[in-house]
Structures are given as structure tokens and as C-alpha cells.
PDB file of C-alpha atoms in Angstrom:
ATOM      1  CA  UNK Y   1     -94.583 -88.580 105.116  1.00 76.00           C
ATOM      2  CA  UNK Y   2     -92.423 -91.848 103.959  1.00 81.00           C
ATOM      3  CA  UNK Y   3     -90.412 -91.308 106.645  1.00 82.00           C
ATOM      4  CA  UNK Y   4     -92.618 -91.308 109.552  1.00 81.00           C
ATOM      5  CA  UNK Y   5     -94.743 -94.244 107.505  1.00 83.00           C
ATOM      6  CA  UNK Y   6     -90.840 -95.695 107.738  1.00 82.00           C
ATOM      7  CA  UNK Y   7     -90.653 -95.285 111.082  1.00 81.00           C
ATOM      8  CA  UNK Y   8     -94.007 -96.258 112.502  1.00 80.00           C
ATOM      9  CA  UNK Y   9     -94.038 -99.740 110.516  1.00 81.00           C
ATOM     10  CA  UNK Y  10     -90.076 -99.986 111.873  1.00 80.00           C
ATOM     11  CA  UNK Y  11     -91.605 -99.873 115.446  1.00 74.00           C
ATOM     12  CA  UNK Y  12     -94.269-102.474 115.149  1.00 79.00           C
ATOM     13  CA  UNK Y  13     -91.543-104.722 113.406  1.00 82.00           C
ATOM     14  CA  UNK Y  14     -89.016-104.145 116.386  1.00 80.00           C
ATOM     15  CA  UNK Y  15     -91.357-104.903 119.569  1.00 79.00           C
ATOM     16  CA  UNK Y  16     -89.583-101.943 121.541  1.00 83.00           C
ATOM     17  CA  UNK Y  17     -89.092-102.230 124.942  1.00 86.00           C
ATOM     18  CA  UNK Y  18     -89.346-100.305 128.292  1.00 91.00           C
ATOM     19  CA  UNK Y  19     -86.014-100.854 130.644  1.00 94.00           C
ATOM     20  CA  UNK Y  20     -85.453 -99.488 133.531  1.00 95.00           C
ATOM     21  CA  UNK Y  21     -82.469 -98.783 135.757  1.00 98.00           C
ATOM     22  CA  UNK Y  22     -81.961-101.194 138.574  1.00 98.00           C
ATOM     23  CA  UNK Y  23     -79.856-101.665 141.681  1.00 98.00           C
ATOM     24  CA  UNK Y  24     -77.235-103.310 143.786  1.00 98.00           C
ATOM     25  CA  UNK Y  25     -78.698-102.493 147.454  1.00 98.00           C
ATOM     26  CA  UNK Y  26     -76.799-104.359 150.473  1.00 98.00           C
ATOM     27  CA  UNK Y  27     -78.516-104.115 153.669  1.00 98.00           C
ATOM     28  CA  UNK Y  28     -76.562-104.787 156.890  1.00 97.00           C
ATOM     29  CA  UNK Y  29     -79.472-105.660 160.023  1.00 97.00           C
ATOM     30  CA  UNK Y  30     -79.320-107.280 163.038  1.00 96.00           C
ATOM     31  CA  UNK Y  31     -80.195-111.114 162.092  1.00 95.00           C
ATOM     32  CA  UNK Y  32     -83.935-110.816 164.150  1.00 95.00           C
ATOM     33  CA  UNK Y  33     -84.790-108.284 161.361  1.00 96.00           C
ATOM     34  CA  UNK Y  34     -83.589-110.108 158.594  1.00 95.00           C
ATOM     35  CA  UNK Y  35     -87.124-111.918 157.500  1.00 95.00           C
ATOM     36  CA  UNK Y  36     -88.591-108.394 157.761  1.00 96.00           C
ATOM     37  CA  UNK Y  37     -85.764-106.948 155.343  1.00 97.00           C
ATOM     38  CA  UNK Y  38     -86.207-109.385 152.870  1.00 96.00           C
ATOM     39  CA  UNK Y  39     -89.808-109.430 152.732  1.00 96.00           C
ATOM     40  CA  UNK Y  40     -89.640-106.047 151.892  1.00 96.00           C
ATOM     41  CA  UNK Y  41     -86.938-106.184 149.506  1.00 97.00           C
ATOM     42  CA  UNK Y  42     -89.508-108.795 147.547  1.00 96.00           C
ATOM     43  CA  UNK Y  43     -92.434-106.266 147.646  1.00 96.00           C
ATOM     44  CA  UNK Y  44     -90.316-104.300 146.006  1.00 96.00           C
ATOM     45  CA  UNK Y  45     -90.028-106.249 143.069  1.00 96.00           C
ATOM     46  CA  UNK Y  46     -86.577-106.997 144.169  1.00 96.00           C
ATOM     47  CA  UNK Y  47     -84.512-109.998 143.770  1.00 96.00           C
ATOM     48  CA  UNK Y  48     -82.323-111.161 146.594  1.00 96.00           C
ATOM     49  CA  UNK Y  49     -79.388-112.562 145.503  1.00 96.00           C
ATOM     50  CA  UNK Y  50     -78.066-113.626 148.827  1.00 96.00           C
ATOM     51  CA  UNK Y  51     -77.466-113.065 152.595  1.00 96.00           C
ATOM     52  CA  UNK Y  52     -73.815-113.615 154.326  1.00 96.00           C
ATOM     53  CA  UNK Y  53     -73.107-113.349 157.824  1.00 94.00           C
ATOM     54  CA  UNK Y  54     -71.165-110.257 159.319  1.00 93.00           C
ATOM     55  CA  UNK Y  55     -68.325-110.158 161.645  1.00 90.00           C
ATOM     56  CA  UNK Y  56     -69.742-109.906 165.314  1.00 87.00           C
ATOM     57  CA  UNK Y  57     -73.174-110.561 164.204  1.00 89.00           C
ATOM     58  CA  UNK Y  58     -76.052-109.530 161.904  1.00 94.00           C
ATOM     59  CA  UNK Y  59     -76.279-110.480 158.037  1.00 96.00           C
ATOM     60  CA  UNK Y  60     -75.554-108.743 154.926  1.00 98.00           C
ATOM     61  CA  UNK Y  61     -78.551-109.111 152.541  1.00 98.00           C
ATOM     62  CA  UNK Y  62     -77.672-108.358 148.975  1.00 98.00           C
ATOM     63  CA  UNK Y  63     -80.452-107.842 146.303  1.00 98.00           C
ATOM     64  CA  UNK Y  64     -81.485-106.201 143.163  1.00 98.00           C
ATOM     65  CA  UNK Y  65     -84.236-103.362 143.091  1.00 98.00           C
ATOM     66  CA  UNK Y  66     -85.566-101.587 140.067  1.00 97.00           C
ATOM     67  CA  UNK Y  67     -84.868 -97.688 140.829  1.00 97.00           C
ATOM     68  CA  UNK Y  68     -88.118 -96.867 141.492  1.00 94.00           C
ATOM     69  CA  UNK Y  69     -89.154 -98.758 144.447  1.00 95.00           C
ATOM     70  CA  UNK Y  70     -86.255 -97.574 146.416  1.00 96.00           C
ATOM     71  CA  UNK Y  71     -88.062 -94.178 146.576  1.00 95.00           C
ATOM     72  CA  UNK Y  72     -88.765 -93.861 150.679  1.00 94.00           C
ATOM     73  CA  UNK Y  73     -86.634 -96.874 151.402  1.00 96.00           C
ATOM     74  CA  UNK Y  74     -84.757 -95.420 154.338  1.00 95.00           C
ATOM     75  CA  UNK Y  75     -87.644 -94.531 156.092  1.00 96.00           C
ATOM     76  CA  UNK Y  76     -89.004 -97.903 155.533  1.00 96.00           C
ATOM     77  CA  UNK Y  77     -86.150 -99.837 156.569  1.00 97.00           C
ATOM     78  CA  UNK Y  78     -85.564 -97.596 159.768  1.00 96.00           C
ATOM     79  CA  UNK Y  79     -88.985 -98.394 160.833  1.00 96.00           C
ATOM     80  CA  UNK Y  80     -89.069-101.748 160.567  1.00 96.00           C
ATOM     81  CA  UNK Y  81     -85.387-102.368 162.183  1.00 96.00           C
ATOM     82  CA  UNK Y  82     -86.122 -99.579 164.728  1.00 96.00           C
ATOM     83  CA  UNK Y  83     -83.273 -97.684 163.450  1.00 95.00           C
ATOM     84  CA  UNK Y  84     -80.415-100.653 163.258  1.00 96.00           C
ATOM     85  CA  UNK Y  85     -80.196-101.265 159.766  1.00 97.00           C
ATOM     86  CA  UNK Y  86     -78.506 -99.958 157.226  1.00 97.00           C
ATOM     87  CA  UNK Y  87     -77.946-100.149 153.029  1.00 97.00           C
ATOM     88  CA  UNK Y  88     -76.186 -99.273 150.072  1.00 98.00           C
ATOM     89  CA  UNK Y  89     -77.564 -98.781 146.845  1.00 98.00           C
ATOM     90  CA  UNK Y  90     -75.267 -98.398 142.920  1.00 98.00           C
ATOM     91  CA  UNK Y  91     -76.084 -98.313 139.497  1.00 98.00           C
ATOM     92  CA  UNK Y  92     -76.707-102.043 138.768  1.00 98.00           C
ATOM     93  CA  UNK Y  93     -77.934-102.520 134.750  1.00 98.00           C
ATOM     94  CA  UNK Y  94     -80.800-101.314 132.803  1.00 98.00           C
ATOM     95  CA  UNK Y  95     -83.653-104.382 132.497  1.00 96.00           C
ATOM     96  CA  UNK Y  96     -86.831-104.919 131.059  1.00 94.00           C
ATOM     97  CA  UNK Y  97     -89.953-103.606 132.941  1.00 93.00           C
ATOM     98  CA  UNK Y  98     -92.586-105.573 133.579  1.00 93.00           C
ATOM     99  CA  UNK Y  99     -95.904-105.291 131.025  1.00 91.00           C
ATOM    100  CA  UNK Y 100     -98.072-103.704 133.724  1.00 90.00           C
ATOM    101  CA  UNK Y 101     -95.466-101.353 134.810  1.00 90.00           C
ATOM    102  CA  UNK Y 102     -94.646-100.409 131.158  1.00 88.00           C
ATOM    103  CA  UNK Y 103     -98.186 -99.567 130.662  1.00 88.00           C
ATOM    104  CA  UNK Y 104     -98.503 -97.954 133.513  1.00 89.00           C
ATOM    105  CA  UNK Y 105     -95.844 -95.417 132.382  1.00 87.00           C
ATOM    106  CA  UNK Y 106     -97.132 -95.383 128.531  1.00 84.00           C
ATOM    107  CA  UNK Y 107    -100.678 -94.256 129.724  1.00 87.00           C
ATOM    108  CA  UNK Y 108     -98.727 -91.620 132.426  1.00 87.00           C
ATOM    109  CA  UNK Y 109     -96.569 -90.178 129.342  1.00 81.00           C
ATOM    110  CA  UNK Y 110     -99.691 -90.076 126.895  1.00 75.00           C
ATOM    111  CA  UNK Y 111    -101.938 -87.867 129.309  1.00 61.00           C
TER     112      UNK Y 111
END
């Protein structure tokens, strides 16, 4: 009974957290698709942290993406670059999810 007392009032004290695990994604398009890339990278909740050119033409758009927008990305991206796009996606960091997401997932969990 302490114990649990203990922990409960340790939780309240602590403000806990929800992360979640985000990624590197680099998408090579042809430059006309670019915009449309990006756009979508930002619906996403993602965070582009660049674009370079590539070698005989198209760009290189680099970004960050929680985990669990990616889900159905290659379908997306094929359609909107009619197949002439591709990306890469690794293990980035763990960050802090935003308050509606969090309590989107609390209220999923409690059911």
C-alpha cells in the first residue's frame, strides 16, 4: 500500500512524458516534385532539415518524421512523384510527443 501511495505521488511530482521514436528520411525526387515532397513531409509532423542538389539533377530533401506517420509513406510518395522518387528512413532519437498525440495514445491504452 505505501509503495504504490510512493509511487503514484512520485509520478505527479515527475511530470512523465510520452517520447516517441523519430526518423532520418532522405528523399531523392526530380526537382518539379520537390514542393509536393516537402509539403507532405510537413503534414507529417516532420521537420525538414534541408534540401541539396544531386549530381545530374533532382534534390535530396532531408527531414525528420516521428515513426508513426511514415506508415504508407511509399505509396504516398510514389503517387505524388508518379513513381520517380525515392527515400531512406533510420533510427533518428526518441522525442517528446506532442500533448494531443500523447492523449490520444493514453485514452487508446486505457480502453
Amino acid at each position: 500500500m505505501a509503495a504504490s501511495m510512493a509511487f503514484k505521488d512520485g509520478m505527479r511530482k515527475a511530470a512523465p512524458v510520452l517520447l516517441e521514436p523519430t526518423m532520418a528520411v532522405e528523399v531523392e525526387t526530380p526537382e518539379e516534385y520537390a514542393g509536393t515532397v516537402m509539403g507532405d513531409l510537413s503534414s507529417r509532423r516532420g521537420m525538414v532539415q534541408g534540401m541539396d542538389d544531386m549530381v545530374g539533377g533532382g534534390k535530396v530533401i532531408k527531414a525528420e518524421v516521428p515513426l508513426a506517420e511514415m506508415f504508407g509513406y511509399s505509396t504516398s510518395l510514389r503517387s505524388q512523384t508518379q513513381g520517380r522518387a525515392t527515400y531512406t528512413m533510420e533510427f533518428k532519437q526518441y522525442a517528446e510527443a506532442p500533448k494531443n498525440v500523447a492523449d490520444e495514445v493514453i485514452s487508446a491504452r486505457g480502453k
